[in-house]
PDB file of C-alpha atoms and ligand atoms in Angstrom:
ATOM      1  CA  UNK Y 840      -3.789   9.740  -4.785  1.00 87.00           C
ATOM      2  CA  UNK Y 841      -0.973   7.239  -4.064  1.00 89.00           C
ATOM      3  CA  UNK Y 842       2.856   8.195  -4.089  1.00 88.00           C
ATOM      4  CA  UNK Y 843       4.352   4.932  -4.722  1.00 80.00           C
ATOM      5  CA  UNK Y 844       7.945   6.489  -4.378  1.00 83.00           C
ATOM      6  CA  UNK Y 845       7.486   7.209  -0.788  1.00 87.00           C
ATOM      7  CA  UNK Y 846       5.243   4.196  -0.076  1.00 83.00           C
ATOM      8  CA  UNK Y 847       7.106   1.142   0.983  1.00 80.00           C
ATOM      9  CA  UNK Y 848       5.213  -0.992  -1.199  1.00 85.00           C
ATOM     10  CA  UNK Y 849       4.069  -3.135   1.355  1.00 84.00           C
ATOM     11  CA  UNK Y 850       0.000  -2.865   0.076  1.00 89.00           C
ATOM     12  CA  UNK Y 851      -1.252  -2.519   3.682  1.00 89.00           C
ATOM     13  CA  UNK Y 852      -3.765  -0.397   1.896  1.00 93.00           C
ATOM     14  CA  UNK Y 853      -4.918  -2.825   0.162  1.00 94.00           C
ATOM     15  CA  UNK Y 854      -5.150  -5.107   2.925  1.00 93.00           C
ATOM     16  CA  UNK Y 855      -7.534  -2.415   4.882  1.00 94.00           C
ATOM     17  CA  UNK Y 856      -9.542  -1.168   2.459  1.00 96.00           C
ATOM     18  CA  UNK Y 857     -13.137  -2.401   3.627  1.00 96.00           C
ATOM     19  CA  UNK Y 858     -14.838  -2.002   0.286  1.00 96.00           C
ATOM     20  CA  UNK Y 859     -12.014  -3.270  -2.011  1.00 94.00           C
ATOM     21  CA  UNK Y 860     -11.373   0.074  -3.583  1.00 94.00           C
ATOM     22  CA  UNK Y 861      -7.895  -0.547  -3.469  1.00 95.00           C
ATOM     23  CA  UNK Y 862      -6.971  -3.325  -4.472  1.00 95.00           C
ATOM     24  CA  UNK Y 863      -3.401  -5.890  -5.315  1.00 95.00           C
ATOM     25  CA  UNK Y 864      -2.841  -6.700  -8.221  1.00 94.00           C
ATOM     26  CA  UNK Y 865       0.536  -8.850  -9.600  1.00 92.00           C
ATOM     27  CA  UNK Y 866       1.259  -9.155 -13.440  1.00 94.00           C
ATOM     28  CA  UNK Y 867       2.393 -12.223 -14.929  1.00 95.00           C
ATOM     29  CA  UNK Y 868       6.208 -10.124 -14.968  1.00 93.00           C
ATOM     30  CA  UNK Y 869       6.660  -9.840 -11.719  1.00 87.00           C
ATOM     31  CA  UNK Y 870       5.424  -6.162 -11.932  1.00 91.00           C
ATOM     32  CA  UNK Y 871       2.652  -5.046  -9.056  1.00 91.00           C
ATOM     33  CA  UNK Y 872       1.365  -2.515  -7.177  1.00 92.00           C
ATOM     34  CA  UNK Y 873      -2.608  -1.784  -5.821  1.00 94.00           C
ATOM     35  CA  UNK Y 874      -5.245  -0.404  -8.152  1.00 95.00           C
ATOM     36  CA  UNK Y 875      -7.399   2.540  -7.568  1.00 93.00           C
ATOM     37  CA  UNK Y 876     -11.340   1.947  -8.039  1.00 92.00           C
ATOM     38  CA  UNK Y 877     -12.453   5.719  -7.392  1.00 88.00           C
ATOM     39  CA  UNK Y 878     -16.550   4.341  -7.685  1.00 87.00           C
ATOM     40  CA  UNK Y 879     -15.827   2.078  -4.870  1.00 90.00           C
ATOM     41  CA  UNK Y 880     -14.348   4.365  -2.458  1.00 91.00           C
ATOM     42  CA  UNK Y 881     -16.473   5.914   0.341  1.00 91.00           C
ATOM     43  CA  UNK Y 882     -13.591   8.313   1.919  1.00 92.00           C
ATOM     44  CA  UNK Y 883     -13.408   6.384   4.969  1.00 95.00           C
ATOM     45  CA  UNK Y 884     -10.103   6.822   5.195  1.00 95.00           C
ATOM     46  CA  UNK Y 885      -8.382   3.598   6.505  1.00 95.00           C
ATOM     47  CA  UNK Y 886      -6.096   3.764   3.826  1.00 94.00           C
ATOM     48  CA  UNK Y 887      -4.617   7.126   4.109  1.00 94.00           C
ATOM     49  CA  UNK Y 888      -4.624   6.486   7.857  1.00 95.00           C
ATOM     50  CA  UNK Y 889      -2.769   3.298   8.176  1.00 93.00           C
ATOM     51  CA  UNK Y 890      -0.084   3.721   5.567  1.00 91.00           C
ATOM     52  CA  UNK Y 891       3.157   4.371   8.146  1.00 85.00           C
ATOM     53  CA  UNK Y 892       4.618   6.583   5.206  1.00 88.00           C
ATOM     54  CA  UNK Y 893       1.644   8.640   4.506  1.00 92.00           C
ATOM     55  CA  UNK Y 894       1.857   8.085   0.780  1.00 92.00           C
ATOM     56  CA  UNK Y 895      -2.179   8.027   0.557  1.00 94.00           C
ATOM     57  CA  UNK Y 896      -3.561  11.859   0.114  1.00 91.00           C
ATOM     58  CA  UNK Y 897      -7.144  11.695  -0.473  1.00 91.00           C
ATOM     59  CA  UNK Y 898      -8.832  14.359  -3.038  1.00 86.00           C
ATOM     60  CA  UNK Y 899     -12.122  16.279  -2.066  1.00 85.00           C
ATOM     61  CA  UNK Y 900     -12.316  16.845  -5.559  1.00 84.00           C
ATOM     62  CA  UNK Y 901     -14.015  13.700  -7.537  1.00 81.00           C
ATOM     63  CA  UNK Y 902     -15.159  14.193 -10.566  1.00 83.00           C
ATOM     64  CA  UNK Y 903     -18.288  12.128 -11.846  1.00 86.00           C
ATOM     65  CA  UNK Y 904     -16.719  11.268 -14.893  1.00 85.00           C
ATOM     66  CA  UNK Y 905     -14.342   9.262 -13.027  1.00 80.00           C
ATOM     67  CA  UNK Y 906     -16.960   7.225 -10.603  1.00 82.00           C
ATOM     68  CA  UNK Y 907     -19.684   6.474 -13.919  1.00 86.00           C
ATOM     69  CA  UNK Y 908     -17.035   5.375 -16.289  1.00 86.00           C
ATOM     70  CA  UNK Y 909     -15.637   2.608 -13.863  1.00 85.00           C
ATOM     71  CA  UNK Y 910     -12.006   4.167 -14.065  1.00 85.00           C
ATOM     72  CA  UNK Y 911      -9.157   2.164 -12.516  1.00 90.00           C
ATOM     73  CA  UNK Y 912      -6.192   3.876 -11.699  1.00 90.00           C
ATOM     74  CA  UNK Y 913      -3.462   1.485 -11.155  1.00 93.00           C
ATOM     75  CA  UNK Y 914       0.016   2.005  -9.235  1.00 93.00           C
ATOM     76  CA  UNK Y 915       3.420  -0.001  -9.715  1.00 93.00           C
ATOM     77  CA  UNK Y 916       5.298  -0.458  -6.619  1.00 90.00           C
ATOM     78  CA  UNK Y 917       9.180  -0.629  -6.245  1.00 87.00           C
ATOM     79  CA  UNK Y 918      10.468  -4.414  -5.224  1.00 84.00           C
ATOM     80  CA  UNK Y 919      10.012  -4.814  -1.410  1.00 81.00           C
ATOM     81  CA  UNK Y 920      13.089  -4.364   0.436  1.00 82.00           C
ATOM     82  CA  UNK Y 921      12.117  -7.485   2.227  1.00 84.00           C
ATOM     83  CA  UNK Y 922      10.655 -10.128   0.475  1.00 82.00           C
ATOM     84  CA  UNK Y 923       7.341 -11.833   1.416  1.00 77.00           C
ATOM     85  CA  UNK Y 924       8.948 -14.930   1.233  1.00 84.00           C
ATOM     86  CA  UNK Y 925      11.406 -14.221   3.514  1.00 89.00           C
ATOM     87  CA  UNK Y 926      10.589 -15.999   7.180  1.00 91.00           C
ATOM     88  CA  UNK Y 927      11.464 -13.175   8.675  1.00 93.00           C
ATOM     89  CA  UNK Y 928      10.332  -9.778   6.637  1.00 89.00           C
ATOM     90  CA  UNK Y 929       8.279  -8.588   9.649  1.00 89.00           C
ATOM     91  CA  UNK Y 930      10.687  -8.792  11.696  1.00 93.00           C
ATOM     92  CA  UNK Y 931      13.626  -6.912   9.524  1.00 92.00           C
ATOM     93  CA  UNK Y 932      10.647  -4.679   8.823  1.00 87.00           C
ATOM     94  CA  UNK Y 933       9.669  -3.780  11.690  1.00 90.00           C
ATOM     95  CA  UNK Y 934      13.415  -2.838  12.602  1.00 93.00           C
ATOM     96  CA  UNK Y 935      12.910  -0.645   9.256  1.00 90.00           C
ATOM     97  CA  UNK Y 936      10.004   1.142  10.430  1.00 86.00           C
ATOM     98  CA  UNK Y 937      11.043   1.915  13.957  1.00 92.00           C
ATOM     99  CA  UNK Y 938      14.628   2.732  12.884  1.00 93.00           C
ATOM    100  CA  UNK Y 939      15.904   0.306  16.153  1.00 91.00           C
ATOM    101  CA  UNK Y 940      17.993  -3.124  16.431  1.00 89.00           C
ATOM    102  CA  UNK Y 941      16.245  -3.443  19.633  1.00 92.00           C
ATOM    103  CA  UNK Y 942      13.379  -5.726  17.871  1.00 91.00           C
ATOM    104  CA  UNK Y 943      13.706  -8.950  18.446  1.00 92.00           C
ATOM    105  CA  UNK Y 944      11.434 -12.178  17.369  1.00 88.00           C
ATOM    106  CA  UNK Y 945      10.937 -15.180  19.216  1.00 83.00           C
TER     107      UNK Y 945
HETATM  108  S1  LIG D1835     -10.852   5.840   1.705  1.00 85.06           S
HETATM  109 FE1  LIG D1835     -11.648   4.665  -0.080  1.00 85.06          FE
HETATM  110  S2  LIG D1835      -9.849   3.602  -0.907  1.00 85.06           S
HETATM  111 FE2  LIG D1835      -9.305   4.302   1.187  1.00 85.06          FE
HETATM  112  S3  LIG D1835      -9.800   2.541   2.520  1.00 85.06           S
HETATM  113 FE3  LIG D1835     -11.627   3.858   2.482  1.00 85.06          FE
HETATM  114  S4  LIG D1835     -12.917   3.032   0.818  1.00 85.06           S
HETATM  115 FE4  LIG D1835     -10.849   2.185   0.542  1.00 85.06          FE
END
């Protein structure tokens, strides 16, 4: 279960997921977000444990209808607060996440 409100939409789940469960996906709009692939996922966690705003809850409940039918659940993200194309989003990120202008990039 993903909470894009509270996520920062920055897909790191995504980016972790070892068996592509989660997924990124961007639509020819402009609108994305990660899809959910519940038949993929082996509950290893990484997601849940490596989103910094805990918006990942994972369900002991799964219910075979949802693993045999191939269900995709998919989840539109707010616009990034800083772009990707930005040169520096990690750094004015990272300033985000640890709430300090003590961050500096070389
Ligand atoms: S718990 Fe499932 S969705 Fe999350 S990283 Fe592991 S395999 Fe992927």
């Amino acid at each position: 279960i993903i909470d894009p409100e509270k996520g920062s939409s920055c897909q790191r789940s995504a980016t972790f997921c070892p068996t592509g469960a989660i997924s990124k996906f961007t639509d020819k709009d402009g609108t994305f977000g990660v899809e959910h692939f519940p038949g993929d996922c082996v509950k290893c966690r990484c997601c849940a444990d490596i989103c910094p705003q805990q918006a990942l809850t994972l369900s002991d409940e799964v219910f075979a209808v949802d693993l045999l039918s191939g269900a995709v659940e998919r989840y539109e993200m707010k616009p990034l607060v800083h772009p990707v194309d930005d040169p520096h989003q990690i750094w004015r990120t990272m300033k985000d996440l640890l709430g300090c202008d003590q961050v500096y990039e070389r």
